[in-house]
PDB file of C-alpha atoms in Angstrom:
ATOM      1  CA  MET H  33     165.978 -19.549 234.053  1.00  0.00           C
ATOM      2  CA  PHE H  34     167.807 -16.513 232.722  1.00  0.00           C
ATOM      3  CA  GLY H  35     164.537 -15.178 231.277  1.00  0.00           C
ATOM      4  CA  TRP H  36     162.858 -14.943 234.721  1.00  0.00           C
ATOM      5  CA  PHE H  37     163.569 -11.253 235.070  1.00  0.00           C
ATOM      6  CA  ARG H  38     163.087 -10.250 231.447  1.00  0.00           C
ATOM      7  CA  SER H  39     160.723  -7.284 231.308  1.00  0.00           C
ATOM      8  CA  LYS H  40     157.424  -7.730 229.525  1.00  0.00           C
ATOM      9  CA  PRO H  41     157.096  -5.568 226.395  1.00  0.00           C
ATOM     10  CA  THR H  42     154.839  -2.581 226.912  1.00  0.00           C
ATOM     11  CA  CYS H  43     153.094  -0.359 224.412  1.00  0.00           C
ATOM     12  CA  PRO H  44     154.068   3.342 224.648  1.00  0.00           C
ATOM     13  CA  VAL H  45     150.489   4.561 224.094  1.00  0.00           C
ATOM     14  CA  SER H  46     147.134   3.854 225.722  1.00  0.00           C
ATOM     15  CA  ALA H  47     144.817   1.167 224.373  1.00  0.00           C
ATOM     16  CA  GLU H  48     142.533   3.847 222.926  1.00  0.00           C
ATOM     17  CA  GLU H  49     145.405   5.691 221.239  1.00  0.00           C
ATOM     18  CA  LYS H  50     146.839   2.420 219.918  1.00  0.00           C
ATOM     19  CA  ALA H  51     143.519   1.414 218.363  1.00  0.00           C
ATOM     20  CA  TRP H  52     143.052   4.830 216.738  1.00  0.00           C
ATOM     21  CA  ILE H  53     146.603   4.961 215.294  1.00  0.00           C
ATOM     22  CA  GLU H  54     146.366   1.444 213.860  1.00  0.00           C
ATOM     23  CA  GLN H  55     142.900   2.027 212.405  1.00  0.00           C
ATOM     24  CA  ARG H  56     143.808   5.338 210.787  1.00  0.00           C
ATOM     25  CA  PHE H  57     147.211   4.099 209.597  1.00  0.00           C
ATOM     26  CA  THR H  58     145.412   1.237 207.857  1.00  0.00           C
ATOM     27  CA  TRP H  59     142.989   3.753 206.339  1.00  0.00           C
ATOM     28  CA  LEU H  60     145.869   5.890 205.001  1.00  0.00           C
ATOM     29  CA  ILE H  61     147.443   2.866 203.310  1.00  0.00           C
ATOM     30  CA  GLU H  62     144.093   1.975 201.765  1.00  0.00           C
ATOM     31  CA  GLN H  63     143.690   5.551 200.511  1.00  0.00           C
ATOM     32  CA  PHE H  64     147.190   6.204 199.176  1.00  0.00           C
ATOM     33  CA  GLY H  65     148.581   2.726 198.591  1.00  0.00           C
ATOM     34  CA  MET H  66     151.161   0.451 200.140  1.00  0.00           C
ATOM     35  CA  GLN H  67     153.650   1.257 197.383  1.00  0.00           C
ATOM     36  CA  ARG H  68     153.647   4.937 198.373  1.00  0.00           C
ATOM     37  CA  LEU H  69     154.503   3.894 201.919  1.00  0.00           C
ATOM     38  CA  SER H  70     157.134   1.298 201.099  1.00  0.00           C
ATOM     39  CA  LYS H  71     158.894   3.145 198.261  1.00  0.00           C
ATOM     40  CA  GLY H  72     158.590   6.733 199.443  1.00  0.00           C
ATOM     41  CA  ALA H  73     161.609   8.396 201.010  1.00  0.00           C
ATOM     42  CA  LEU H  74     161.695   9.507 204.613  1.00  0.00           C
ATOM     43  CA  ILE H  75     162.595  13.185 204.335  1.00  0.00           C
ATOM     44  CA  LEU H  76     165.441  14.350 206.575  1.00  0.00           C
ATOM     45  CA  PRO H  77     166.520  17.869 207.627  1.00  0.00           C
ATOM     46  CA  THR H  78     169.613  17.767 205.435  1.00  0.00           C
ATOM     47  CA  THR H  79     170.847  19.658 202.394  1.00  0.00           C
ATOM     48  CA  ASP H  80     170.188  16.542 200.321  1.00  0.00           C
ATOM     49  CA  TYR H  81     166.471  17.227 200.732  1.00  0.00           C
ATOM     50  CA  PHE H  82     166.549  20.989 201.359  1.00  0.00           C
ATOM     51  CA  PRO H  83     169.504  22.403 199.406  1.00  0.00           C
ATOM     52  CA  ASP H  84     168.266  25.988 199.177  1.00  0.00           C
ATOM     53  CA  ASP H  85     169.319  28.738 201.584  1.00  0.00           C
ATOM     54  CA  TYR H  86     166.576  29.778 203.996  1.00  0.00           C
ATOM     55  CA  ASP H  87     166.355  33.377 205.181  1.00  0.00           C
ATOM     56  CA  HIS H  88     162.630  33.323 206.126  1.00  0.00           C
ATOM     57  CA  SER H  89     161.870  35.766 203.317  1.00  0.00           C
ATOM     58  CA  HIS H  90     158.637  35.221 201.417  1.00  0.00           C
ATOM     59  CA  GLY H  91     160.612  33.931 198.438  1.00  0.00           C
ATOM     60  CA  SER H  92     162.510  31.311 200.420  1.00  0.00           C
ATOM     61  CA  ILE H  93     159.343  30.240 202.218  1.00  0.00           C
ATOM     62  CA  ARG H  94     157.594  29.852 198.867  1.00  0.00           C
ATOM     63  CA  GLY H  95     160.476  27.700 197.663  1.00  0.00           C
ATOM     64  CA  LEU H  96     160.255  25.611 200.829  1.00  0.00           C
ATOM     65  CA  MET H  97     156.511  25.163 200.351  1.00  0.00           C
ATOM     66  CA  ASN H  98     157.008  24.024 196.757  1.00  0.00           C
ATOM     67  CA  ARG H  99     159.588  21.448 197.821  1.00  0.00           C
ATOM     68  CA  VAL H 100     157.396  20.064 200.640  1.00  0.00           C
ATOM     69  CA  ALA H 101     154.428  19.906 198.247  1.00  0.00           C
ATOM     70  CA  GLU H 102     156.439  17.871 195.745  1.00  0.00           C
ATOM     71  CA  TYR H 103     157.541  15.472 198.495  1.00  0.00           C
ATOM     72  CA  MET H 104     153.842  14.982 199.286  1.00  0.00           C
ATOM     73  CA  ASP H 105     152.883  14.419 195.633  1.00  0.00           C
ATOM     74  CA  ILE H 106     151.092  17.768 195.347  1.00  0.00           C
ATOM     75  CA  ASP H 107     151.497  20.124 192.382  1.00  0.00           C
ATOM     76  CA  PRO H 108     152.772  23.429 193.877  1.00  0.00           C
ATOM     77  CA  ALA H 109     150.856  25.332 191.186  1.00  0.00           C
ATOM     78  CA  ILE H 110     147.561  24.635 192.988  1.00  0.00           C
ATOM     79  CA  LEU H 111     148.816  26.242 196.218  1.00  0.00           C
ATOM     80  CA  ARG H 112     148.621  29.891 197.234  1.00  0.00           C
ATOM     81  CA  LEU H 113     150.893  31.042 200.067  1.00  0.00           C
ATOM     82  CA  ARG H 114     149.409  33.442 202.631  1.00  0.00           C
ATOM     83  CA  PHE H 115     150.623  34.908 205.918  1.00  0.00           C
ATOM     84  CA  TYR H 116     148.970  36.074 209.128  1.00  0.00           C
ATOM     85  CA  GLU H 117     150.108  37.259 212.535  1.00  0.00           C
ATOM     86  CA  GLU H 118     148.724  36.464 215.974  1.00  0.00           C
ATOM     87  CA  ALA H 119     149.167  38.545 219.095  1.00  0.00           C
ATOM     88  CA  ARG H 120     152.191  37.281 221.028  1.00  0.00           C
ATOM     89  CA  PRO H 121     152.601  37.129 224.828  1.00  0.00           C
ATOM     90  CA  GLU H 122     154.190  40.263 226.319  1.00  0.00           C
ATOM     91  CA  PHE H 123     156.305  38.368 228.849  1.00  0.00           C
ATOM     92  CA  GLU H 124     158.183  35.111 229.102  1.00  0.00           C
ATOM     93  CA  GLY H 125     158.360  32.356 231.702  1.00  0.00           C
ATOM     94  CA  MET H 126     155.065  30.885 230.611  1.00  0.00           C
ATOM     95  CA  TRP H 127     153.420  28.174 228.549  1.00  0.00           C
ATOM     96  CA  THR H 128     152.393  29.394 225.124  1.00  0.00           C
ATOM     97  CA  GLU H 129     150.170  27.689 222.598  1.00  0.00           C
ATOM     98  CA  GLY H 130     149.015  29.262 219.385  1.00  0.00           C
ATOM     99  CA  SER H 131     148.414  28.363 215.786  1.00  0.00           C
ATOM    100  CA  THR H 132     151.282  28.067 213.320  1.00  0.00           C
ATOM    101  CA  GLY H 133     149.274  27.596 210.144  1.00  0.00           C
ATOM    102  CA  ARG H 134     145.852  27.434 208.570  1.00  0.00           C
ATOM    103  CA  TYR H 135     144.292  25.915 205.482  1.00  0.00           C
ATOM    104  CA  GLY H 136     141.590  27.245 203.207  1.00  0.00           C
ATOM    105  CA  GLN H 137     140.245  27.070 199.674  1.00  0.00           C
ATOM    106  CA  SER H 138     139.579  29.941 197.287  1.00  0.00           C
ATOM    107  CA  GLY H 139     138.337  29.056 193.839  1.00  0.00           C
ATOM    108  CA  ASP H 140     140.665  26.500 192.314  1.00  0.00           C
ATOM    109  CA  LYS H 141     143.492  27.299 194.754  1.00  0.00           C
ATOM    110  CA  HIS H 142     144.345  25.751 198.088  1.00  0.00           C
ATOM    111  CA  GLU H 143     145.490  28.476 200.478  1.00  0.00           C
ATOM    112  CA  ILE H 144     148.333  27.669 202.864  1.00  0.00           C
ATOM    113  CA  TRP H 145     148.472  30.248 205.660  1.00  0.00           C
ATOM    114  CA  LEU H 146     151.582  30.561 207.853  1.00  0.00           C
ATOM    115  CA  GLU H 147     151.920  32.496 211.110  1.00  0.00           C
ATOM    116  CA  LEU H 148     154.740  35.022 210.637  1.00  0.00           C
ATOM    117  CA  ASN H 149     156.245  34.701 214.121  1.00  0.00           C
ATOM    118  CA  THR H 150     156.906  30.963 213.723  1.00  0.00           C
ATOM    119  CA  LEU H 151     158.954  31.044 210.534  1.00  0.00           C
ATOM    120  CA  GLU H 152     162.437  31.907 211.762  1.00  0.00           C
ATOM    121  CA  ASN H 153     163.213  28.225 212.323  1.00  0.00           C
ATOM    122  CA  PRO H 154     163.110  26.344 208.973  1.00  0.00           C
ATOM    123  CA  LEU H 155     162.380  23.038 210.751  1.00  0.00           C
ATOM    124  CA  ASN H 156     159.267  24.574 212.252  1.00  0.00           C
ATOM    125  CA  ALA H 157     158.294  25.976 208.860  1.00  0.00           C
ATOM    126  CA  VAL H 158     158.576  22.527 207.242  1.00  0.00           C
ATOM    127  CA  ALA H 159     156.510  20.976 210.050  1.00  0.00           C
ATOM    128  CA  THR H 160     153.732  23.508 209.542  1.00  0.00           C
ATOM    129  CA  LEU H 161     153.846  23.244 205.761  1.00  0.00           C
ATOM    130  CA  ALA H 162     153.660  19.436 205.885  1.00  0.00           C
ATOM    131  CA  HIS H 163     150.584  19.601 208.112  1.00  0.00           C
ATOM    132  CA  GLU H 164     148.757  22.277 206.128  1.00  0.00           C
ATOM    133  CA  ILE H 165     149.554  20.660 202.756  1.00  0.00           C
ATOM    134  CA  GLY H 166     148.274  17.439 204.291  1.00  0.00           C
ATOM    135  CA  HIS H 167     144.885  19.158 204.477  1.00  0.00           C
ATOM    136  CA  VAL H 168     144.963  19.423 200.687  1.00  0.00           C
ATOM    137  CA  LEU H 169     145.178  15.632 200.416  1.00  0.00           C
ATOM    138  CA  LEU H 170     142.520  14.973 203.046  1.00  0.00           C
ATOM    139  CA  ILE H 171     140.049  17.867 203.020  1.00  0.00           C
ATOM    140  CA  GLY H 172     140.807  19.420 199.633  1.00  0.00           C
ATOM    141  CA  GLU H 173     140.482  16.075 197.865  1.00  0.00           C
ATOM    142  CA  ARG H 174     137.407  15.232 199.970  1.00  0.00           C
ATOM    143  CA  ARG H 175     138.774  12.162 201.652  1.00  0.00           C
ATOM    144  CA  VAL H 176     137.578  13.486 205.003  1.00  0.00           C
ATOM    145  CA  SER H 177     135.316  16.278 206.183  1.00  0.00           C
ATOM    146  CA  PRO H 178     136.662  19.142 208.314  1.00  0.00           C
ATOM    147  CA  ASP H 179     133.769  18.325 210.640  1.00  0.00           C
ATOM    148  CA  GLU H 180     135.283  14.930 211.502  1.00  0.00           C
ATOM    149  CA  GLU H 181     136.480  15.084 215.084  1.00  0.00           C
ATOM    150  CA  ASP H 182     139.870  13.523 214.428  1.00  0.00           C
ATOM    151  CA  HIS H 183     140.758  15.225 211.143  1.00  0.00           C
ATOM    152  CA  GLU H 184     143.599  17.314 212.641  1.00  0.00           C
ATOM    153  CA  MET H 185     145.153  14.277 214.344  1.00  0.00           C
ATOM    154  CA  LEU H 186     144.751  12.347 211.107  1.00  0.00           C
ATOM    155  CA  THR H 187     146.610  15.107 209.254  1.00  0.00           C
ATOM    156  CA  ASP H 188     149.553  14.780 211.650  1.00  0.00           C
ATOM    157  CA  LEU H 189     149.495  11.008 211.110  1.00  0.00           C
ATOM    158  CA  LEU H 190     149.468  11.579 207.351  1.00  0.00           C
ATOM    159  CA  THR H 191     152.798  13.424 207.607  1.00  0.00           C
ATOM    160  CA  VAL H 192     154.334  10.226 209.024  1.00  0.00           C
ATOM    161  CA  TYR H 193     152.884   8.130 206.206  1.00  0.00           C
ATOM    162  CA  MET H 194     154.136  10.645 203.609  1.00  0.00           C
ATOM    163  CA  GLY H 195     157.676  10.593 205.013  1.00  0.00           C
ATOM    164  CA  LEU H 196     157.672  14.092 206.531  1.00  0.00           C
ATOM    165  CA  GLY H 197     156.594  13.142 210.042  1.00  0.00           C
ATOM    166  CA  LEU H 198     160.037  13.714 211.499  1.00  0.00           C
ATOM    167  CA  PHE H 199     159.503  17.480 211.362  1.00  0.00           C
ATOM    168  CA  PRO H 200     156.174  17.797 213.263  1.00  0.00           C
ATOM    169  CA  ALA H 201     157.266  15.021 215.651  1.00  0.00           C
ATOM    170  CA  ASN H 202     160.413  16.943 216.582  1.00  0.00           C
ATOM    171  CA  MET H 203     158.452  20.183 216.981  1.00  0.00           C
ATOM    172  CA  VAL H 204     155.752  18.847 219.339  1.00  0.00           C
ATOM    173  CA  MET H 205     157.401  20.493 222.350  1.00  0.00           C
ATOM    174  CA  GLN H 206     159.632  23.535 222.072  1.00  0.00           C
ATOM    175  CA  GLU H 207     161.510  25.415 224.776  1.00  0.00           C
ATOM    176  CA  ASP H 208     162.979  28.851 224.302  1.00  0.00           C
ATOM    177  CA  TYR H 209     165.483  30.421 226.702  1.00  0.00           C
ATOM    178  CA  TRP H 210     166.595  34.021 226.381  1.00  0.00           C
ATOM    179  CA  ASP H 211     168.981  36.322 228.180  1.00  0.00           C
ATOM    180  CA  ASP H 212     168.972  40.078 227.703  1.00  0.00           C
ATOM    181  CA  GLY H 213     171.395  41.500 230.231  1.00  0.00           C
ATOM    182  CA  PRO H 214     169.742  41.645 233.648  1.00  0.00           C
ATOM    183  CA  VAL H 215     166.531  40.075 232.364  1.00  0.00           C
ATOM    184  CA  SER H 216     166.163  36.463 231.289  1.00  0.00           C
ATOM    185  CA  GLY H 217     163.332  34.015 230.896  1.00  0.00           C
ATOM    186  CA  TRP H 218     161.936  30.997 229.152  1.00  0.00           C
ATOM    187  CA  SER H 219     158.827  29.803 227.413  1.00  0.00           C
ATOM    188  CA  MET H 220     157.533  26.391 226.453  1.00  0.00           C
ATOM    189  CA  SER H 221     155.122  25.779 223.611  1.00  0.00           C
ATOM    190  CA  ARG H 222     153.258  22.808 222.209  1.00  0.00           C
ATOM    191  CA  GLN H 223     152.584  22.306 218.519  1.00  0.00           C
ATOM    192  CA  GLY H 224     150.518  19.754 216.663  1.00  0.00           C
ATOM    193  CA  TYR H 225     147.789  17.290 217.571  1.00  0.00           C
ATOM    194  CA  LEU H 226     149.603  14.025 218.329  1.00  0.00           C
ATOM    195  CA  SER H 227     151.617  13.493 221.499  1.00  0.00           C
ATOM    196  CA  MET H 228     155.273  12.488 221.341  1.00  0.00           C
ATOM    197  CA  ASP H 229     154.349   8.910 222.287  1.00  0.00           C
ATOM    198  CA  MET H 230     151.679   8.783 219.582  1.00  0.00           C
ATOM    199  CA  PHE H 231     154.151  10.022 216.992  1.00  0.00           C
ATOM    200  CA  GLY H 232     156.608   7.398 218.219  1.00  0.00           C
ATOM    201  CA  TYR H 233     154.091   4.575 217.871  1.00  0.00           C
ATOM    202  CA  ALA H 234     153.110   5.820 214.400  1.00  0.00           C
ATOM    203  CA  PHE H 235     156.773   5.682 213.399  1.00  0.00           C
ATOM    204  CA  ALA H 236     156.920   2.114 214.751  1.00  0.00           C
ATOM    205  CA  LEU H 237     154.100   1.116 212.379  1.00  0.00           C
ATOM    206  CA  TYR H 238     155.819   3.015 209.567  1.00  0.00           C
ATOM    207  CA  ALA H 239     159.146   1.227 210.103  1.00  0.00           C
ATOM    208  CA  ILE H 240     157.701  -2.292 210.431  1.00  0.00           C
ATOM    209  CA  ALA H 241     155.370  -1.844 207.458  1.00  0.00           C
ATOM    210  CA  ARG H 242     158.420  -0.853 205.368  1.00  0.00           C
ATOM    211  CA  GLY H 243     160.409  -3.853 206.610  1.00  0.00           C
ATOM    212  CA  GLU H 244     162.929  -1.690 208.463  1.00  0.00           C
ATOM    213  CA  ILE H 245     164.494  -3.474 211.422  1.00  0.00           C
ATOM    214  CA  SER H 246     166.885  -0.792 212.638  1.00  0.00           C
ATOM    215  CA  PRO H 247     166.067   2.404 210.736  1.00  0.00           C
ATOM    216  CA  LYS H 248     168.953   4.842 210.313  1.00  0.00           C
ATOM    217  CA  TRP H 249     166.527   7.746 210.578  1.00  0.00           C
ATOM    218  CA  LEU H 250     165.793   6.921 214.231  1.00  0.00           C
ATOM    219  CA  SER H 251     168.775   9.031 215.277  1.00  0.00           C
ATOM    220  CA  GLN H 252     167.089  12.071 213.714  1.00  0.00           C
ATOM    221  CA  LEU H 253     164.060  11.854 216.023  1.00  0.00           C
ATOM    222  CA  ARG H 254     164.052  13.695 219.327  1.00  0.00           C
ATOM    223  CA  LEU H 255     164.854  11.325 222.171  1.00  0.00           C
ATOM    224  CA  ASP H 256     161.351  10.979 223.635  1.00  0.00           C
ATOM    225  CA  VAL H 257     159.773  10.223 220.248  1.00  0.00           C
ATOM    226  CA  ARG H 258     162.641   7.871 219.387  1.00  0.00           C
ATOM    227  CA  SER H 259     162.189   5.986 222.660  1.00  0.00           C
ATOM    228  CA  ALA H 260     158.457   5.563 221.997  1.00  0.00           C
ATOM    229  CA  CYS H 261     159.236   4.317 218.481  1.00  0.00           C
ATOM    230  CA  THR H 262     161.747   1.685 219.591  1.00  0.00           C
ATOM    231  CA  GLU H 263     159.453   0.624 222.435  1.00  0.00           C
ATOM    232  CA  GLY H 264     156.546   0.344 219.995  1.00  0.00           C
ATOM    233  CA  MET H 265     158.583  -1.698 217.516  1.00  0.00           C
ATOM    234  CA  HIS H 266     159.728  -4.025 220.303  1.00  0.00           C
ATOM    235  CA  TYR H 267     156.158  -4.408 221.582  1.00  0.00           C
ATOM    236  CA  ILE H 268     154.711  -5.260 218.162  1.00  0.00           C
ATOM    237  CA  ASN H 269     157.518  -7.625 217.197  1.00  0.00           C
ATOM    238  CA  GLU H 270     157.423  -9.458 220.542  1.00  0.00           C
ATOM    239  CA  THR H 271     153.658  -9.699 221.014  1.00  0.00           C
ATOM    240  CA  GLY H 272     152.240  -9.494 217.480  1.00  0.00           C
ATOM    241  CA  ASP H 273     149.551  -7.259 218.963  1.00  0.00           C
ATOM    242  CA  CYS H 274     148.748  -4.997 216.027  1.00  0.00           C
ATOM    243  CA  SER H 275     145.445  -4.710 214.161  1.00  0.00           C
ATOM    244  CA  CYS H 276     146.959  -3.102 211.071  1.00  0.00           C
ATOM    245  CA  PRO H 277     147.016  -5.874 208.420  1.00  0.00           C
ATOM    246  CA  PHE H 278     149.875  -4.167 206.569  1.00  0.00           C
ATOM    247  CA  VAL H 279     152.195  -4.340 209.567  1.00  0.00           C
ATOM    248  CA  THR H 280     153.889  -7.739 209.830  1.00  0.00           C
ATOM    249  CA  PRO H 281     155.922  -8.321 213.004  1.00  0.00           C
ATOM    250  CA  ARG H 282     159.479  -9.586 212.520  1.00  0.00           C
TER     251      ARG H 282
END
């Protein structure tokens, strides 16, 4: 009788989003292997993983790119770092949305382009680098075509699989408040291609596939992504409703 008012588990994403995440997560495991998922480290924003000082100079950004590449099993020698600058809004108090990085190929090099105005925050730089280096694994190695409709979303999902998803997940929504004497304002920007709930559900698959019941890294996720992750884990474990054959409910 005490279970009468127990809430029914709910999935944090829509049925369409759930099906896409599970299908593509399965595809990533088939492409890169279950061992890479289960044995790979989840990279945290700590000095254990990023011991070098960051002053957003070209040298420190290059060092950051090399480290992210190594975490994603990419030889940094095949990467060429480039920079560009977009026009920025002239006033605040608005929603802004612009690119933070681009990917290209030139000869035998993979070009990683970073937008100069987004590099002051090292967490944002890592998020962008993880996404753009993800293109090397997917587009550069011809696993997918850039013409595929979901290739950008898939690249965000790849960062979760590779253990660097915490950075783009925490950077999905950013708010900036400023105060300059008599004038103050704010701006809000969105980054990436997966929503916070979609990132959260992807992390739920990641945790369960790795056999993690109560991951310590959950505390490092922003609250809304963390909530979606715990809700997703609870939903899968309670209902068994997951099409990914590599994810075994506990």
